[in-house]
Each structure stands twice: as C-alpha cells, then as structure tokens.
Tab-separated table of C-alpha atoms in Angstrom:
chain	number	residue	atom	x	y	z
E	1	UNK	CA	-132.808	55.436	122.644
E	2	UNK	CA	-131.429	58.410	121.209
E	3	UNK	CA	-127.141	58.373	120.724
E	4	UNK	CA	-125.769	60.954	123.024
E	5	UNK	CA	-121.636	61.741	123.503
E	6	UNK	CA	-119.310	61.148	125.545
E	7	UNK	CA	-115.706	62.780	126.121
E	8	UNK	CA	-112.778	60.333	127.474
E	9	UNK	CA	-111.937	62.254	130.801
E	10	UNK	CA	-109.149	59.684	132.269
E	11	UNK	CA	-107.942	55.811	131.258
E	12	UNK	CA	-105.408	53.986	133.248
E	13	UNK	CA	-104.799	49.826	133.304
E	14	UNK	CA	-106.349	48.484	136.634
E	15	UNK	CA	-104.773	45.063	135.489
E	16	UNK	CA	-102.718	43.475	132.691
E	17	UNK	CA	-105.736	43.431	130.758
E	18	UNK	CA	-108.472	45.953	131.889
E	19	UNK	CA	-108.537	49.371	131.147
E	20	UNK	CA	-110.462	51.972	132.659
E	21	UNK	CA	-112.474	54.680	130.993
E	22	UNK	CA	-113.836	57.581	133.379
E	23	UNK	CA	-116.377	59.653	130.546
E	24	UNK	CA	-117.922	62.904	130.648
E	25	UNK	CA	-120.957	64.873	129.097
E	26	UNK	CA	-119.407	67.537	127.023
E	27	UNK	CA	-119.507	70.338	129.021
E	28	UNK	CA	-119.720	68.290	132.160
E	29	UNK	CA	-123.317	68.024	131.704
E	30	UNK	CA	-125.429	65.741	133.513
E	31	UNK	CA	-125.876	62.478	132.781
E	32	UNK	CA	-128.468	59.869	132.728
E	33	UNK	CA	-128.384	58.054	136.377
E	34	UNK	CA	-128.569	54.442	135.837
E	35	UNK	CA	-129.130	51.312	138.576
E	36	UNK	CA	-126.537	48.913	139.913
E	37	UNK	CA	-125.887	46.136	136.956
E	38	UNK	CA	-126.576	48.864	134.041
E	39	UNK	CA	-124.440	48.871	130.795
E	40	UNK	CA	-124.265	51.473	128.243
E	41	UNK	CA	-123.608	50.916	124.410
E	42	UNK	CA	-121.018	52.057	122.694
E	43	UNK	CA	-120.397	52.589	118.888
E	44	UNK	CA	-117.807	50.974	117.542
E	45	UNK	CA	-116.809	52.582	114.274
E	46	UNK	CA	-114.480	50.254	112.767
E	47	UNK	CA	-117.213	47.458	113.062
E	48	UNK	CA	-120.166	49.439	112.552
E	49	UNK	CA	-121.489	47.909	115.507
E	50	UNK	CA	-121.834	48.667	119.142
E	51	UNK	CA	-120.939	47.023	122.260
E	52	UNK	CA	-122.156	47.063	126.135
E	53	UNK	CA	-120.041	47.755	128.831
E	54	UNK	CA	-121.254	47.791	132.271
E	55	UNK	CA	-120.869	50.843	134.716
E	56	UNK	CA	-118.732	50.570	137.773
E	57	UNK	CA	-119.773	52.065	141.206
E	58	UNK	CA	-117.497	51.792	144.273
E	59	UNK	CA	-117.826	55.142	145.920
E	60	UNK	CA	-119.231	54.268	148.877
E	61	UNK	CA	-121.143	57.857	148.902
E	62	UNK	CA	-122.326	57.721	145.766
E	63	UNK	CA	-126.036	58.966	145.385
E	64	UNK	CA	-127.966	56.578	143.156
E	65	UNK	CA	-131.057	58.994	143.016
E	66	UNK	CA	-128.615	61.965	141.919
E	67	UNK	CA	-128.073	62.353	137.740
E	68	UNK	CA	-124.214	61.467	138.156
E	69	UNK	CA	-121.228	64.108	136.139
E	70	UNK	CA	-119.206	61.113	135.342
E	71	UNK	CA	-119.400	56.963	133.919
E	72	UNK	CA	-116.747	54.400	135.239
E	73	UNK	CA	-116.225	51.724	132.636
E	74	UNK	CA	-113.782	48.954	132.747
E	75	UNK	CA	-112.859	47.163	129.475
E	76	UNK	CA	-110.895	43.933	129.055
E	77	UNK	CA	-108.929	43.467	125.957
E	78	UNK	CA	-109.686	40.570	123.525
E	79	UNK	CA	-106.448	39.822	121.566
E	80	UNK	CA	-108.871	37.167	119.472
E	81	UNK	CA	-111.829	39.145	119.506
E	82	UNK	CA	-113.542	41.254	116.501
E	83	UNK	CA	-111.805	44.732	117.595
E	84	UNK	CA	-114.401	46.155	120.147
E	85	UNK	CA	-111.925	46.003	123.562
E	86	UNK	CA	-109.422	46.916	121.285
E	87	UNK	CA	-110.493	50.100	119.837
E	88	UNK	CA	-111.906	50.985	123.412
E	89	UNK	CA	-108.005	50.212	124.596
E	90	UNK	CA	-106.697	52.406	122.160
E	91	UNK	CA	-108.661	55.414	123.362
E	92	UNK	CA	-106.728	58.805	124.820
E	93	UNK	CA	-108.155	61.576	126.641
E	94	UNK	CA	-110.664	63.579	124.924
E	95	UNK	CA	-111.972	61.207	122.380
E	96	UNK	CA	-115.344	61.299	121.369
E	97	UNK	CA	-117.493	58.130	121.886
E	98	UNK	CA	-121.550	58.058	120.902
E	99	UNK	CA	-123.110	55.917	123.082
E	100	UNK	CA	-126.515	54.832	124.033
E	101	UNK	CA	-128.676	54.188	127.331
E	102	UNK	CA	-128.169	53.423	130.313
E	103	UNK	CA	-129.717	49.841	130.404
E	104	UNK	CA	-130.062	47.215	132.906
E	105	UNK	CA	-131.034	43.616	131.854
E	106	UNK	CA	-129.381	42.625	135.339
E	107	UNK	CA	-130.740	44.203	138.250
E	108	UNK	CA	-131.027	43.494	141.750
E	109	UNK	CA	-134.231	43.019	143.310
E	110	UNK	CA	-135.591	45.049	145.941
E	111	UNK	CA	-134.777	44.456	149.471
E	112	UNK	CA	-137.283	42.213	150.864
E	113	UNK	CA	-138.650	41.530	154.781
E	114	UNK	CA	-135.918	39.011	156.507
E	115	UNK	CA	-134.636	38.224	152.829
E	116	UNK	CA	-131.799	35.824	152.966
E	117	UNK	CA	-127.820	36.541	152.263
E	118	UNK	CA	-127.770	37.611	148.723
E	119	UNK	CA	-124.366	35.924	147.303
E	120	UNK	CA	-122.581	37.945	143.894
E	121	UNK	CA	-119.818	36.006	142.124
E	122	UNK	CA	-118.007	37.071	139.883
E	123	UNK	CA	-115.011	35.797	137.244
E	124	UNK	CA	-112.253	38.131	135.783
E	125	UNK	CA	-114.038	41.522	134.222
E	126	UNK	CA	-117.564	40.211	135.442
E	127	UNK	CA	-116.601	41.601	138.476
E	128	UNK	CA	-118.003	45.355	136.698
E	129	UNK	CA	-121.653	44.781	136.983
E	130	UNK	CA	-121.528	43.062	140.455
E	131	UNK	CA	-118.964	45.492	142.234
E	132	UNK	CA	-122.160	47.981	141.434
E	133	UNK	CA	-124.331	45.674	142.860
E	134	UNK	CA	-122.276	45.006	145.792
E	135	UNK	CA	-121.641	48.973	146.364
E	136	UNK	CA	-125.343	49.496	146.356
E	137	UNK	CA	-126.249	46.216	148.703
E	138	UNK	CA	-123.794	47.909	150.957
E	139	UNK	CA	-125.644	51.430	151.177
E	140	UNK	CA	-128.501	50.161	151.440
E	141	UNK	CA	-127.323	47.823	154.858
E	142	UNK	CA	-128.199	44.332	153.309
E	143	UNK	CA	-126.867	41.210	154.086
E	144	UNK	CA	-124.488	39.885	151.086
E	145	UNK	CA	-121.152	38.482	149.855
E	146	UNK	CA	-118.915	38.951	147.469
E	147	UNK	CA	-116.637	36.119	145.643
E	148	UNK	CA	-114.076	37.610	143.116
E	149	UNK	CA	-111.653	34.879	141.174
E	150	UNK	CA	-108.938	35.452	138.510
E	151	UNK	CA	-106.468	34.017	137.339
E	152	UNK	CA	-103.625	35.978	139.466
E	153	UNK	CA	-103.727	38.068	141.883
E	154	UNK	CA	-102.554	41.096	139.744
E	155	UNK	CA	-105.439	40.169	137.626
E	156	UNK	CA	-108.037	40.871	140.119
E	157	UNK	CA	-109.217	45.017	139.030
E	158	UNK	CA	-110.475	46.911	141.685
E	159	UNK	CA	-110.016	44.200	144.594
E	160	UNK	CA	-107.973	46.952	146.581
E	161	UNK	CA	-110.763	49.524	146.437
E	162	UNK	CA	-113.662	47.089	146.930
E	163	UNK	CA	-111.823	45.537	149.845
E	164	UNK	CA	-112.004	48.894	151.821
E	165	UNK	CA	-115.731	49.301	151.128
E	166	UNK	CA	-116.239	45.857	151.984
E	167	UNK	CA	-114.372	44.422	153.846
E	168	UNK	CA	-114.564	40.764	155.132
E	169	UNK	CA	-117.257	40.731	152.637
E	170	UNK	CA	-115.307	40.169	150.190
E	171	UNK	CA	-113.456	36.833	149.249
E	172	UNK	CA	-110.946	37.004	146.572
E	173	UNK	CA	-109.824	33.416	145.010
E	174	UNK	CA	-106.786	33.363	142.614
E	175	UNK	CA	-105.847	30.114	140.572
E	176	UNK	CA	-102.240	30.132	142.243
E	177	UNK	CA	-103.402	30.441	145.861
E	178	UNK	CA	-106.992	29.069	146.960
E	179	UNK	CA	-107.889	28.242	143.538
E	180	UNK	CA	-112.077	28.860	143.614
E	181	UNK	CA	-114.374	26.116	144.365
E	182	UNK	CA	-117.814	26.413	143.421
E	183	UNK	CA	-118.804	23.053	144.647
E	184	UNK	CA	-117.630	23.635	148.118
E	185	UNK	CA	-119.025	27.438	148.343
E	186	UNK	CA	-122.866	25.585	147.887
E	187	UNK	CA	-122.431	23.457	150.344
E	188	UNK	CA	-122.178	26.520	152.467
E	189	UNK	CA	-125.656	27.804	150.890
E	190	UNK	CA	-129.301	27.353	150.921
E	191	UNK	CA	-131.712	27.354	147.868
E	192	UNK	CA	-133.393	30.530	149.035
E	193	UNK	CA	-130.097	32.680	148.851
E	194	UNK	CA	-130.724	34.663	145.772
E	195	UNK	CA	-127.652	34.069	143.368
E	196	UNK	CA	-126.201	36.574	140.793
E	197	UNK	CA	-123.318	35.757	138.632
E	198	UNK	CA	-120.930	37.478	136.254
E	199	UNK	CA	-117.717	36.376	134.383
E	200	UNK	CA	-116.595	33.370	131.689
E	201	UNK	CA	-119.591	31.016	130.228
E	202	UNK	CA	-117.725	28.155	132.052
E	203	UNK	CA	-118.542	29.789	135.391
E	204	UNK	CA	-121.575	30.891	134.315
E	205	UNK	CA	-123.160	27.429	133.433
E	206	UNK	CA	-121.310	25.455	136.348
E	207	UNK	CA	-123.245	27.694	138.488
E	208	UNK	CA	-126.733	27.171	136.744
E	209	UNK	CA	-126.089	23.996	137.170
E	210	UNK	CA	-125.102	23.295	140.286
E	211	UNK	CA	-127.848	25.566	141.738
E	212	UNK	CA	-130.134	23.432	139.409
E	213	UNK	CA	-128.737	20.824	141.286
E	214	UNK	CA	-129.674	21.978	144.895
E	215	UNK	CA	-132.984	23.012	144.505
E	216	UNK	CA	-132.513	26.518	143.470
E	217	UNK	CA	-135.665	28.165	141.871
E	218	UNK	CA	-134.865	29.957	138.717
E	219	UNK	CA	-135.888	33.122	139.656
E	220	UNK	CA	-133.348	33.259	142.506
E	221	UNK	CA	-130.364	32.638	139.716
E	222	UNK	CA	-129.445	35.927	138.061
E	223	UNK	CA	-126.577	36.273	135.733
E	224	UNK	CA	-124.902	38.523	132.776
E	225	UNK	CA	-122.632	37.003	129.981
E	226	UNK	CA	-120.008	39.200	128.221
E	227	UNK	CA	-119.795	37.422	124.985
E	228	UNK	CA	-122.183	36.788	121.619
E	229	UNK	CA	-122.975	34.148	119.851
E	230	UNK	CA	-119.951	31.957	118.141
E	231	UNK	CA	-119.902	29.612	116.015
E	232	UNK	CA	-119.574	25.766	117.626
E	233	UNK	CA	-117.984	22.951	116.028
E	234	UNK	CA	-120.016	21.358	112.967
E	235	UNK	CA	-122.225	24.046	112.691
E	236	UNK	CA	-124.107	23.727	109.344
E	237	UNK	CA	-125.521	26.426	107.193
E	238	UNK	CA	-129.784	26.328	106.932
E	239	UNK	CA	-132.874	28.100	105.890
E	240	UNK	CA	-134.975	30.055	108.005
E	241	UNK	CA	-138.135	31.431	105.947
E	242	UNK	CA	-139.842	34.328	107.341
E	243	UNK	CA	-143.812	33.045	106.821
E	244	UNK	CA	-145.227	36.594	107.078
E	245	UNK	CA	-143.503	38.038	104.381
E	246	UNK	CA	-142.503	34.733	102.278
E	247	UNK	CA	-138.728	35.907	102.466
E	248	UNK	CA	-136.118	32.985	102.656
E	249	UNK	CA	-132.715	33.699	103.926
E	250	UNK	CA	-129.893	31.078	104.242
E	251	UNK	CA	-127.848	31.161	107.626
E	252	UNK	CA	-124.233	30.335	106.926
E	253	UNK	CA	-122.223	28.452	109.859
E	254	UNK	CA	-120.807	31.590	110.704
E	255	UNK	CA	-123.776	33.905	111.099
E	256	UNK	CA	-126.443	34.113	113.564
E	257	UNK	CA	-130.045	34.797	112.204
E	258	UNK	CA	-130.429	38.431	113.482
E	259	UNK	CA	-127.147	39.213	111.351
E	260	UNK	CA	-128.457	37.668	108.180
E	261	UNK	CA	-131.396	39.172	108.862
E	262	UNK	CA	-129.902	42.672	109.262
E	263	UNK	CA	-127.937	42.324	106.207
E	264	UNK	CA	-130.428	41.615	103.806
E	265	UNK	CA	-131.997	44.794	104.838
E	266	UNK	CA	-134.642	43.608	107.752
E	267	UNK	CA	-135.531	44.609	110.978
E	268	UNK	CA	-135.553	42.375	113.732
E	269	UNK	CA	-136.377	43.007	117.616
E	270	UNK	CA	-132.875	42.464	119.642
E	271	UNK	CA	-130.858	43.694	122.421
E	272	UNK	CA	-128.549	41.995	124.075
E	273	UNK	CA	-127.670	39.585	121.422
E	274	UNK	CA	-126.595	36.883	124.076
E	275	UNK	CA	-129.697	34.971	124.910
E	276	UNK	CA	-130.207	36.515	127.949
E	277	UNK	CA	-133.036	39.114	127.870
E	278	UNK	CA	-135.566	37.593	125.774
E	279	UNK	CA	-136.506	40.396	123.232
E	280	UNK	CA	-135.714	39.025	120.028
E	281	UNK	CA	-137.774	35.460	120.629
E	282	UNK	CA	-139.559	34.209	117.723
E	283	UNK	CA	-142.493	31.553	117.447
E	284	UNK	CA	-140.989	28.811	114.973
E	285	UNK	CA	-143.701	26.871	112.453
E	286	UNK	CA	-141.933	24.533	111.182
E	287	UNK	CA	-138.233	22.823	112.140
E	288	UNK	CA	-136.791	22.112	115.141
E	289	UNK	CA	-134.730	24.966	116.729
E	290	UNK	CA	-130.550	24.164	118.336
E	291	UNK	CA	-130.932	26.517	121.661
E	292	UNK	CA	-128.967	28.179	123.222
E	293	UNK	CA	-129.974	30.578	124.765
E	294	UNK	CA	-130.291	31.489	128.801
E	295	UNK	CA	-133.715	32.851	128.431
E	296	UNK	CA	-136.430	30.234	127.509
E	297	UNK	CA	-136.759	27.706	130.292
E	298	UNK	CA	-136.432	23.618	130.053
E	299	UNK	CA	-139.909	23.578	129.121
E	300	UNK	CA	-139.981	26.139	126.401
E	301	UNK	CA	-137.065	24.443	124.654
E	302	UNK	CA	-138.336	20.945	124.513
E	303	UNK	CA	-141.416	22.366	123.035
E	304	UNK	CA	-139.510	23.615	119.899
E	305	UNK	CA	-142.483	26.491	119.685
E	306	UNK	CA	-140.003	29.257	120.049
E	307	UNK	CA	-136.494	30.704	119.161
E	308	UNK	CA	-134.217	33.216	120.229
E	309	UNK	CA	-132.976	34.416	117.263
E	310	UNK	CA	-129.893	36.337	118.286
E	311	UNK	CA	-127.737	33.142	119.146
E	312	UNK	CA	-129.660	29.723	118.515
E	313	UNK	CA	-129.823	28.085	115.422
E	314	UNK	CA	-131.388	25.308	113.568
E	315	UNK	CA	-130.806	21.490	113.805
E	316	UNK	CA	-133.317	20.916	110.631
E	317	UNK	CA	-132.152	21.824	107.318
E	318	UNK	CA	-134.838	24.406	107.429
E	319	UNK	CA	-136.823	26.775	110.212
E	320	UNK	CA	-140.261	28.323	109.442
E	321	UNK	CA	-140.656	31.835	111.555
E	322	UNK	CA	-143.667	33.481	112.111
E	323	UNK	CA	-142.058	36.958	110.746
C-alpha cells in the first residue's frame, strides 16, 4: 500500500484517556472507504515505526458504499508504552500524518438466512472497532448486542452517542456499579451466536476460553488485540537460523524474530504483528516453537511444524526456519 496524508481536522478528549482525531485528505479529497472493524496505519516518526488505529463509525446515516471526506480515530494514551499514543496525543490541528490503508483483519460476516443474535464486547478503547461494527449491524436491521465495560463510568468514550443509535442495545458495565461478568453473560448464550471481541488480553482470552468451554466453534469467535508482542518473565535469548539462506540470527529476550530480522537488513512477511492474522507464519525444521499467537489452532501448535514469527518464540536453544 502506497503512504498517502492526512491533515488533523479536530481532536478533543472523549475520556480521561482517549483522544479523538477527526482527519482529512488535503484538500478535502476523497478518501479510501473502508468496512466496519478497519484500521489504518500510521507513521510514527519518533519510532520509525507505524501503528494501527481502528476507524470509528456512529453516524447512523453514514453510507458505507460512499468514498467518505473524513476518518474518526480514537487513541488511548499509554503512559508505559513506546511513544505511539503519545505522539498521536500530542497532535494539534493541521498536522500532517502519512498513513497507510484502510485494512480490516476483523470484519463482520455477511448477514446470513435466520442467523442468530450476533453479540460485540468490548473493554476500554476496544470499543473503536466494534462501535463500527455495531453502527453497521444496525443499518443493516440485524439482530445484535452490544456490551461496553470500563473501569468508570467517565471512562466509557462514546457511550452517550452510541446509546442514542442504539439504544437498549447497548449494555454498559463499569467496575464501580455492575462490575461485568462474563461468566454470567454465557449463560445467557448459545454456541451458535457468533462472538466478536475487542479490548485488554485478559478479556480477550477469558472469552476464548469460556466460549471454548461451551461448545463454541472457532469460527464463530472473532476478536482484535491492541497490543504487540512483550517480553514475559524468563524469557531467554536463542537462535533461529534461516535454512534457505544459511543466515543465523540470535533473538535477545527482548526482541521478537521479525525485529531481529528487520534489523539485520531482511525482509520478512508481517502485518499485524500480534498473532492474529496469520501472514508472517513460518514452517520450523528444527526446535520446538513457545506460541503465542491467536492464529494457529490447538492442533497446529502441538505439531511444532509452524511459527508465527511476529510474537512467538523459541523454547529450544535453537529454531531452524525454512527462510
């Protein structure tokens, strides 16, 4: 995708934390229309680096055929992370960003003959891709619901505007008033109710697993995470040899593969650089791979055969790609 700009139009705080952009083309040009649960990349020049942010929709005319004039962003700051919310935080009207895309590694399926409730949940800023989603599901007349938590109740961006479009819809949970319960919300589900899920890892994985749980299918179980890799806890440094090209590389404790990769002048396949969309996975030849990713199912993982190597690692002192 080729870099295009982008001119800061408005920004105002929709919460103690979140921040919201409203860009133009310069010009006012036209701009790329997108689907509900699209992000666009932005380049962040301090890190040299870009990062995704998902594009809100709540308009309840808003014409998702039509090239839109304008992209709705919303941007939590990261005190402790490596300066992306920040810079995007520190932005005033008319600043230049370069950005890429629209993409959408989180879509919502088409509407389907007597499909079930669809149910979106989302967790603090996860609420951007899904309040698309549920601003689309709306338009389009389908049966959903929408669960929004945070931590407090001035914490919860755009409620106030998504509770006029939707309604009683819309159930907002707030840790010091009906503090959410995912347990109890699935006993008030069935396995066929197609699931998608945005917000903290935490939330994320406690609803993987309790939909594992109850007999969900995976392909009913969508979700986005906002964060990259980290490093864990005794994470140890190892070598991963590309066996195409003979190269050896060693991965330091705080370094995923891709990045070591990248830096010694390389070009791997990646995108979202999460685990999620399944571009950047890599038959392994030797060694036996520490997953963890949210792409490769059970069955691929306890084969060891293959590696996403934007976020897993290695629990051998060594990994053989085929690279």
């Amino acid at each position: 995708m080729q870099p295009f700009e982008l001119i800061v139009r408005e920004t105002k705080l929709v919460s103690p934390l979140i921040r919201e952009l409203i860009l133009e083309a310069p010009k006012a040009a036209a701009l790329p229309a997108f689907t509900a649960g699209s992000h666009v990349k932005v380049h962040i020049p301090e890190l040299n680096d870009h990062r995704c942010y998902s594009l809100i929709v709540t308009d309840s005319d808003y014409d998702w055929a039509q090239a839109p004039n304008q992209y709705r962003l919303g941007i939590r700051l990261e005190e402790d992370g490596q300066g992306g919310s920040q810079f995007m935080h520190q932005l005033q009207t008319g600043d230049v960003l370069h950005v890429e895309g629209p993409v959408n590694d989180f879509p919502l399926h088409d509407a389907q003959p007597n499909e079930p409730e669809l149910v979106l949940i989302a967790g603090g800023i996860g609420i951007t891709p899904i309040a698309s989603m549920a601003q689309q599901l709306q338009q389009q007349g389908r049966a959903f619901s929408l669960h929004y938590s945070a931590r407090t109740k001035d914490q919860l961006a755009f409620a106030d505007e998504l509770g006029a479009l939707l309604n009683s819809q819309l159930v907002c949970y707030t840790n010091d008033q009906n503090n959410f319960d995912l347990t109890q919300l699935f006993q008030t589900l069935t396995p066929n109710q197609p699931l998608y899920v945005c917000g903290p890892q935490g939330m994320i994985d406690a609803v993987i697993a309790l939909a594992k749980e109850k007999g969900w299918e995976r392909e009913h179980v969508h979700f986005e995470l906002f964060i990259t890799a980290a490093p864990l806890e005794g994470d140890q440094p190892f070598e991963v040899e590309l066996r195409q090209s003979g190269l050896s590389f060693t991965v330091p404790a705080d370094k995923t593969i891709v990045q070591v990769l990248e830096e010694a002048g390389e070009d791997p396949m990646y995108d979202c650089l999460r685990g999620e969309c399944g571009v950047c996975t890599v038959d392994v030849l030797e060694g036996t791979p520490d997953h963890r990713d949210y792409f490769l199912t059970d069955k691929e993982k306890q084969s060891g055969k293959v590696i996403q190597i934007c976020i897993s690692r290695s629990k051998s002192p060594k990994l053989v790609l085929d690279m």
